[in-house]
Amino acid sequence: MTDTEYRAAEGISHSQLVKLLENPEKFKYRLDNPQEPTPAMIFGQALHMAVLQPDIFKDNFVTAPATDRRTKAGKDAWQAFCSGNKNKIIITAEDSEIIWEMAEKINKCHAAKILLNGEHEKEFFWNDDMTGEKCKCRVDCISRIGGRNVITDIKTTVKAETETFMRSAINYGYHIQAAMYCEGVGKNLGDCDFAFIAIEKEPPYCINIMQADEYFIRHGKEEFCRLMNVYSRCRKSGNWYGYNGENNEINTLGLPLWLAKEVDFLNGY
């Protein structure tokens, strides 16, 4: 299944579901108005393909030539280049060099090679037990290690040190992803573990391999269930509410606790 076919397939994905963390109104708008991929997203997609599907990389990505588009000759050369690569995503020469250096670093990491020795870009589909909603996920790699199914996910990051990555993981909803993927794979193949290969985006492209523990997965499961419940209620009711909540209640605007205490102190309370 191609990426386009997967995106068109029925079911809610993690990348869609986490948009509910802001509010359902924004989620629905973004669902109906897909945004163009950002440079960071394109970089991540290119790295994943360089590591997981290098044989089709050149069919999907192409490196921009060094042309001066301020000149007529440069503009003509650029136009010819674009015309000859209409169905490919253009990346800069600098990004291309970095992507392949990072891919080489991952491929040379012994632990990463073991984790990635499985089926790459594998899709899974299932119905959520609590809501009955259709779900889907596409794992970077599913492998069999020590008698267990192991999901491995590659993440680019500014700093891959464990504590720093943990905070980023919670902020970006990686715990929700881990729980959702474990549920989907579990329903199809049986119980599984989840591991991250985090790689920094600057030389020397340090790698940190981390397995999600039971508390990380449990917290993600709680958030996944909560978001699925919100999604299901909104989809069935058509009420994609915003900041004032499902019942459109007026919020109270107060002070942060530290400032409220200061006000109380100044007023002798």
XYZ file of C-alpha atoms in Angstrom:
269
model
C 0.000 0.000 0.000
C 1.378 3.387 -0.991
C 1.397 6.367 1.350
C -1.373 7.982 -0.727
C -3.515 4.851 -0.502
C -2.946 4.609 3.247
C -3.952 8.241 3.801
C -7.126 7.691 1.766
C -8.053 4.518 3.655
C -10.864 4.710 6.200
C -9.905 5.197 9.831
C -8.435 7.816 12.136
C -4.655 7.935 12.523
C -2.452 9.150 15.355
C -1.322 12.220 13.410
C -4.987 13.217 13.068
C -6.076 12.255 16.568
C -3.450 14.342 18.397
C -4.870 17.479 16.779
C -7.811 17.013 19.158
C -5.465 18.005 21.992
C -6.170 21.670 21.115
C -9.910 21.398 20.543
C -12.365 19.594 18.237
C -13.097 22.737 16.203
C -9.458 23.025 15.118
C -9.287 19.277 14.543
C -12.274 19.366 12.172
C -10.959 22.384 10.296
C -7.582 20.746 9.722
C -9.274 17.503 8.714
C -11.337 19.329 6.091
C -8.484 21.638 5.054
C -5.281 19.555 4.898
C -2.172 21.666 5.223
C 0.776 21.481 2.856
C 3.707 19.576 4.399
C 6.136 21.846 6.221
C 9.898 21.679 5.459
C 10.366 19.808 8.762
C 7.732 17.250 7.769
C 9.298 16.773 4.330
C 12.716 16.305 5.930
C 11.305 13.652 8.255
C 9.536 11.850 5.407
C 12.724 11.847 3.340
C 14.809 10.461 6.207
C 12.306 7.687 6.862
C 12.373 6.676 3.205
C 16.176 6.855 3.056
C 16.372 4.443 6.013
C 13.341 2.213 5.457
C 12.750 2.288 1.679
C 16.005 3.423 0.028
C 15.179 1.503 -3.158
C 12.291 3.859 -3.960
C 13.815 7.071 -2.592
C 14.706 8.439 -6.037
C 11.182 7.730 -7.262
C 9.780 10.086 -4.638
C 12.461 12.690 -3.843
C 14.856 14.675 -5.970
C 17.680 17.039 -5.039
C 17.401 20.603 -6.285
C 20.158 21.629 -8.748
C 22.464 24.563 -8.090
C 20.933 27.238 -10.316
C 20.775 31.015 -10.037
C 17.073 31.697 -10.516
C 17.724 35.431 -10.671
C 19.035 34.974 -14.209
C 17.078 33.964 -17.300
C 19.278 30.913 -17.832
C 18.802 29.904 -14.210
C 15.030 30.343 -14.404
C 14.885 28.269 -17.591
C 17.013 25.535 -16.031
C 14.829 25.481 -12.928
C 11.662 25.295 -14.990
C 13.049 22.397 -16.996
C 14.066 20.630 -13.785
C 10.594 21.049 -12.258
C 8.910 19.883 -15.460
C 10.999 16.739 -15.462
C 10.232 15.917 -11.827
C 6.540 16.779 -11.475
C 5.646 13.855 -9.239
C 8.652 14.145 -6.945
C 9.280 16.144 -3.795
C 12.181 18.552 -4.156
C 14.705 18.774 -1.324
C 17.712 21.044 -1.062
C 21.231 19.761 -1.675
C 22.096 20.586 1.954
C 19.137 18.604 3.317
C 19.907 15.706 0.978
C 23.463 15.470 2.296
C 22.299 15.583 5.907
C 19.554 13.000 5.304
C 21.955 10.453 3.864
C 24.508 11.081 6.611
C 21.790 10.463 9.221
C 20.575 7.358 7.388
C 24.113 5.997 7.333
C 24.470 6.650 11.059
C 21.280 4.661 11.777
C 22.284 1.855 9.431
C 25.648 1.517 11.187
C 24.103 1.349 14.677
C 24.068 -2.308 15.763
C 20.979 -2.048 17.997
C 19.089 -0.071 15.354
C 19.888 -2.711 12.723
C 18.395 -5.411 14.957
C 15.233 -3.384 15.618
C 14.802 -2.506 11.942
C 15.260 -6.095 10.759
C 11.579 -6.580 10.058
C 8.723 -5.408 7.852
C 8.901 -1.705 7.042
C 6.011 0.749 6.582
C 3.396 -1.833 7.534
C -0.264 -0.766 7.815
C -2.709 -2.020 10.442
C -6.468 -1.433 10.668
C -8.848 -2.162 13.548
C -12.001 -1.045 15.374
C -11.544 0.655 18.738
C -13.092 -1.449 21.525
C -14.572 1.454 23.495
C -16.085 3.525 20.679
C -16.242 1.132 17.744
C -14.529 3.769 15.600
C -12.244 2.669 12.776
C -8.547 3.277 13.449
C -5.369 2.841 11.441
C -1.634 3.096 11.863
C 1.438 2.692 9.709
C 4.447 1.519 11.685
C 8.009 2.276 10.628
C 8.989 -1.308 11.384
C 7.450 -4.367 12.989
C 9.899 -7.099 13.887
C 10.011 -10.267 15.953
C 12.659 -10.219 18.687
C 12.953 -12.742 21.513
C 9.515 -14.135 20.794
C 7.875 -10.682 21.012
C 6.493 -8.333 18.389
C 8.395 -5.043 18.515
C 7.285 -1.784 16.914
C 10.139 0.596 16.130
C 9.619 4.259 15.333
C 12.279 6.667 14.044
C 12.187 10.229 15.394
C 14.371 13.198 14.502
C 15.025 15.553 17.391
C 17.158 18.462 18.520
C 18.443 16.522 21.541
C 18.118 12.769 21.941
C 19.241 12.600 25.580
C 16.684 10.475 27.442
C 15.210 13.050 29.859
C 15.012 15.747 27.174
C 13.437 13.378 24.665
C 10.931 12.215 27.281
C 9.632 15.772 27.693
C 9.443 16.236 23.918
C 7.677 12.892 23.590
C 4.905 13.956 25.967
C 4.587 17.382 24.308
C 4.243 15.843 20.838
C 1.956 13.007 21.910
C 4.422 10.194 21.250
C 3.008 8.359 24.279
C -0.404 8.407 22.591
C 1.187 7.094 19.396
C 2.897 4.254 21.261
C -0.340 3.216 22.966
C -2.400 3.486 19.791
C 0.100 1.508 17.717
C 0.377 -1.183 20.393
C -3.406 -1.541 20.386
C -3.575 -1.764 16.594
C -0.714 -4.203 16.221
C -1.947 -6.152 19.242
C -5.345 -6.685 17.655
C -3.699 -7.973 14.476
C -0.607 -9.840 15.675
C -0.752 -10.087 19.466
C 1.020 -8.309 22.311
C 3.938 -6.095 21.404
C 6.591 -3.686 22.684
C 7.411 -0.212 21.395
C 10.870 1.319 20.853
C 12.092 4.686 19.615
C 15.207 5.368 17.574
C 15.813 9.061 18.266
C 18.463 10.753 16.148
C 19.700 14.321 16.442
C 19.524 16.571 13.389
C 23.018 18.040 13.778
C 26.453 16.366 13.590
C 27.547 13.975 14.890
C 23.881 12.838 14.653
C 23.828 11.135 18.060
C 21.381 8.255 18.430
C 19.447 7.153 21.504
C 17.397 3.962 21.468
C 14.665 3.808 24.095
C 11.955 1.290 24.881
C 8.646 2.710 26.101
C 7.949 1.343 29.584
C 4.566 0.329 30.993
C 3.922 3.739 32.568
C 4.643 5.572 29.306
C 2.253 3.238 27.473
C -0.351 3.385 30.244
C -0.419 7.184 30.231
C -0.656 7.121 26.450
C -3.525 4.629 26.640
C -5.459 6.919 28.987
C -5.018 9.868 26.617
C -5.810 7.729 23.570
C -9.077 6.523 25.136
C -10.034 10.057 26.143
C -9.377 11.460 22.662
C -11.192 8.585 20.960
C -14.211 9.255 23.170
C -14.151 12.954 22.252
C -13.728 12.129 18.558
C -16.576 9.628 18.547
C -19.001 11.963 20.358
C -18.177 14.856 18.049
C -18.445 12.755 14.898
C -21.822 11.334 15.894
C -23.278 14.633 17.138
C -21.710 16.942 14.574
C -20.781 19.251 17.459
C -17.122 20.087 16.842
C -16.845 22.513 19.742
C -14.119 25.037 20.506
C -12.648 26.578 23.648
C -16.021 26.964 25.393
C -16.573 23.241 25.520
C -19.233 20.804 24.458
C -22.000 22.807 26.196
C -20.696 26.216 25.088
C -20.082 27.396 28.641
C -18.408 30.728 29.421
C -14.922 30.289 30.898
C -13.647 32.131 33.956
C -10.544 34.253 33.444
C -8.518 34.338 36.636
C -4.913 34.817 37.663
C -2.072 32.325 37.814
C -1.702 30.911 41.330
C 1.552 32.745 42.079
C 0.031 36.114 41.133
C -3.205 35.423 43.025
C -1.152 34.755 46.173
C 0.705 38.043 45.627
C -2.580 39.930 45.330
C -3.872 38.274 48.522
C -0.654 39.220 50.340
C -0.828 42.867 49.248
C -4.438 43.033 50.372
C -3.716 41.471 53.754
C -5.496 38.157 53.217
